[in-house]
Amino acid sequence: MESDRFSSFVLYIERVSKNIKRIADDKMAPYGLRSSHVMCILQLAKTEGGLSSTALSDACGVDKAFISRITNELIEKKYIEKDEKNATGKYKTKLILTEEGVKINKILVDILEDCFKHVDAGFTPRKLEVFYEVLNKIDTGIVGLVKE
């Protein structure tokens, strides 16, 4: 039945999401960070020259108000800063990692690697590749439905 498949899918996605947030909250608490900060730091770390708030919002899949709150907290904690010297307008100013932000990103990456070693242990590289391909297609399909 389609409804059973849907229920199982939503249950698994929700449970995985909640548990990832719990793990991130637990691991990041010593640094004064929560799971909501993690994605922003990771996205900024992988972009050369930083991201505008709008681009960061898109990259993290959250709304601009949420990004505004999170980035203000990260600025306050001195993990990110506005790149004022390369600013081209109030809303186009890019956010970049500070030296402390780069250090915390390294810690995040190490934590993620440890987590993935544990989670990925039972899978071949090919199965993981297929899993992420399928997950991407599901995401793309759902985003398409939302836009309709």
Short mmCIF file of C-alpha atoms in Angstrom, two decimals:
data_model
loop_
_atom_site.label_atom_id
_atom_site.label_comp_id
_atom_site.label_asym_id
_atom_site.label_seq_id
_atom_site.Cartn_x
_atom_site.Cartn_y
_atom_site.Cartn_z
CA MET A 1 0.00 0.00 0.00
CA GLU A 2 1.20 3.48 -0.85
CA SER A 3 0.06 4.88 2.50
CA ASP A 4 2.21 2.32 4.36
CA ARG A 5 5.21 3.22 2.23
CA PHE A 6 4.61 6.92 2.86
CA SER A 7 4.22 6.39 6.62
CA SER A 8 7.43 4.36 6.83
CA PHE A 9 9.35 6.88 4.74
CA VAL A 10 8.23 9.87 6.81
CA LEU A 11 8.86 8.01 10.07
CA TYR A 12 12.42 7.07 9.07
CA ILE A 13 13.27 10.54 7.75
CA GLU A 14 11.87 12.24 10.86
CA ARG A 15 13.65 9.85 13.22
CA VAL A 16 16.98 10.18 11.40
CA SER A 17 16.63 13.97 11.36
CA LYS A 18 15.81 14.19 15.09
CA ASN A 19 18.65 11.86 16.04
CA ILE A 20 21.14 13.78 13.91
CA LYS A 21 20.05 16.98 15.67
CA ARG A 22 20.40 15.30 19.09
CA ILE A 23 23.91 14.07 18.27
CA ALA A 24 24.95 17.47 16.90
CA ASP A 25 23.49 19.29 19.92
CA ASP A 26 25.32 16.94 22.27
CA LYS A 27 28.66 17.09 20.45
CA MET A 28 28.55 20.86 19.90
CA ALA A 29 27.36 21.90 23.39
CA PRO A 30 30.93 22.32 24.69
CA TYR A 31 31.45 24.97 21.98
CA GLY A 32 28.23 26.83 22.71
CA LEU A 33 26.70 25.62 19.45
CA ARG A 34 23.59 23.70 18.47
CA SER A 35 22.66 21.61 15.48
CA SER A 36 21.12 24.68 13.87
CA HIS A 37 24.57 26.27 13.69
CA VAL A 38 26.30 23.25 12.18
CA MET A 39 24.90 23.43 8.65
CA CYS A 40 25.70 27.15 8.36
CA ILE A 41 29.30 26.61 9.39
CA LEU A 42 29.70 23.64 7.05
CA GLN A 43 28.18 25.53 4.10
CA LEU A 44 30.37 28.58 4.69
CA ALA A 45 33.46 26.40 5.01
CA LYS A 46 32.98 24.84 1.60
CA THR A 47 32.55 28.10 -0.28
CA GLU A 48 35.41 30.28 -1.41
CA GLY A 49 34.70 33.87 -0.47
CA GLY A 50 31.63 33.22 1.68
CA LEU A 51 27.90 33.39 1.02
CA SER A 52 25.23 36.06 1.22
CA SER A 53 22.40 35.43 3.69
CA THR A 54 20.12 34.54 0.78
CA ALA A 55 22.62 32.07 -0.68
CA LEU A 56 23.23 30.58 2.77
CA SER A 57 19.48 30.23 3.29
CA ASP A 58 19.19 28.37 -0.03
CA ALA A 59 22.23 26.19 0.70
CA CYS A 60 20.85 25.18 4.11
CA GLY A 61 17.26 24.76 2.92
CA VAL A 62 15.81 27.10 5.54
CA ASP A 63 14.10 30.48 5.46
CA LYS A 64 15.91 33.82 5.66
CA ALA A 65 14.54 34.68 9.11
CA PHE A 66 16.03 31.47 10.52
CA ILE A 67 19.38 32.20 8.84
CA SER A 68 19.30 35.73 10.23
CA ARG A 69 18.89 34.45 13.79
CA ILE A 70 21.54 31.76 13.43
CA THR A 71 24.10 33.99 11.72
CA ASN A 72 23.61 36.70 14.36
CA GLU A 73 24.36 34.09 17.02
CA LEU A 74 27.43 32.89 15.12
CA ILE A 75 28.66 36.46 14.67
CA GLU A 76 28.17 37.06 18.40
CA LYS A 77 30.23 33.92 19.14
CA LYS A 78 32.90 35.15 16.68
CA TYR A 79 32.66 32.07 14.43
CA ILE A 80 31.57 34.07 11.39
CA GLU A 81 31.72 37.70 10.29
CA LYS A 82 30.43 39.94 7.55
CA ASP A 83 32.96 40.47 4.79
CA GLU A 84 32.61 44.26 4.88
CA LYS A 85 35.72 44.92 2.78
CA ASN A 86 34.19 43.13 -0.22
CA ALA A 87 30.58 44.24 0.38
CA THR A 88 28.56 45.33 -2.64
CA GLY A 89 25.37 46.29 -0.82
CA LYS A 90 23.54 45.68 2.43
CA TYR A 91 21.90 42.43 1.33
CA LYS A 92 24.78 41.20 -0.79
CA THR A 93 27.38 41.31 1.98
CA LYS A 94 28.86 37.86 2.30
CA LEU A 95 29.32 35.95 5.49
CA ILE A 96 32.66 34.26 6.02
CA LEU A 97 34.24 32.09 8.69
CA THR A 98 36.58 33.74 11.15
CA GLU A 99 39.78 32.06 12.28
CA GLU A 100 37.76 30.57 15.17
CA GLY A 101 35.13 29.48 12.67
CA VAL A 102 37.74 27.63 10.63
CA LYS A 103 38.88 25.86 13.81
CA ILE A 104 35.34 24.89 14.79
CA ASN A 105 34.70 23.62 11.25
CA LYS A 106 37.68 21.27 11.60
CA ILE A 107 36.18 19.95 14.83
CA LEU A 108 32.81 19.53 13.09
CA VAL A 109 34.37 17.63 10.21
CA ASP A 110 36.17 15.30 12.63
CA ILE A 111 32.91 14.64 14.51
CA LEU A 112 31.08 13.97 11.24
CA GLU A 113 33.78 11.57 10.05
CA ASP A 114 33.49 9.61 13.30
CA CYS A 115 29.70 9.48 12.97
CA PHE A 116 29.84 8.36 9.35
CA LYS A 117 32.38 5.64 10.15
CA HIS A 118 29.85 4.23 12.59
CA VAL A 119 26.80 4.60 10.34
CA ASP A 120 28.47 3.57 7.07
CA ALA A 121 30.17 0.48 8.52
CA GLY A 122 27.55 -1.95 7.21
CA PHE A 123 27.48 -0.63 3.65
CA THR A 124 29.63 -1.04 0.58
CA PRO A 125 30.71 2.16 -1.18
CA ARG A 126 28.38 1.25 -4.08
CA LYS A 127 25.36 0.87 -1.80
CA LEU A 128 26.10 4.27 -0.25
CA GLU A 129 26.42 5.80 -3.70
CA VAL A 130 23.05 4.35 -4.76
CA PHE A 131 21.45 5.46 -1.49
CA TYR A 132 22.51 9.08 -2.00
CA GLU A 133 21.45 9.00 -5.66
CA VAL A 134 18.00 7.78 -4.64
CA LEU A 135 17.74 10.25 -1.75
CA ASN A 136 18.65 13.07 -4.14
CA LYS A 137 15.96 11.98 -6.60
CA ILE A 138 13.38 11.81 -3.82
CA ASP A 139 14.39 15.29 -2.65
CA THR A 140 14.22 16.67 -6.18
CA GLY A 141 10.79 15.12 -6.69
CA ILE A 142 9.43 16.52 -3.44
CA VAL A 143 10.87 19.98 -4.14
CA GLY A 144 9.13 19.82 -7.52
CA LEU A 145 5.82 19.05 -5.83
CA VAL A 146 6.26 21.91 -3.37
CA LYS A 147 6.89 24.36 -6.21
CA GLU A 148 3.70 23.32 -8.02
#
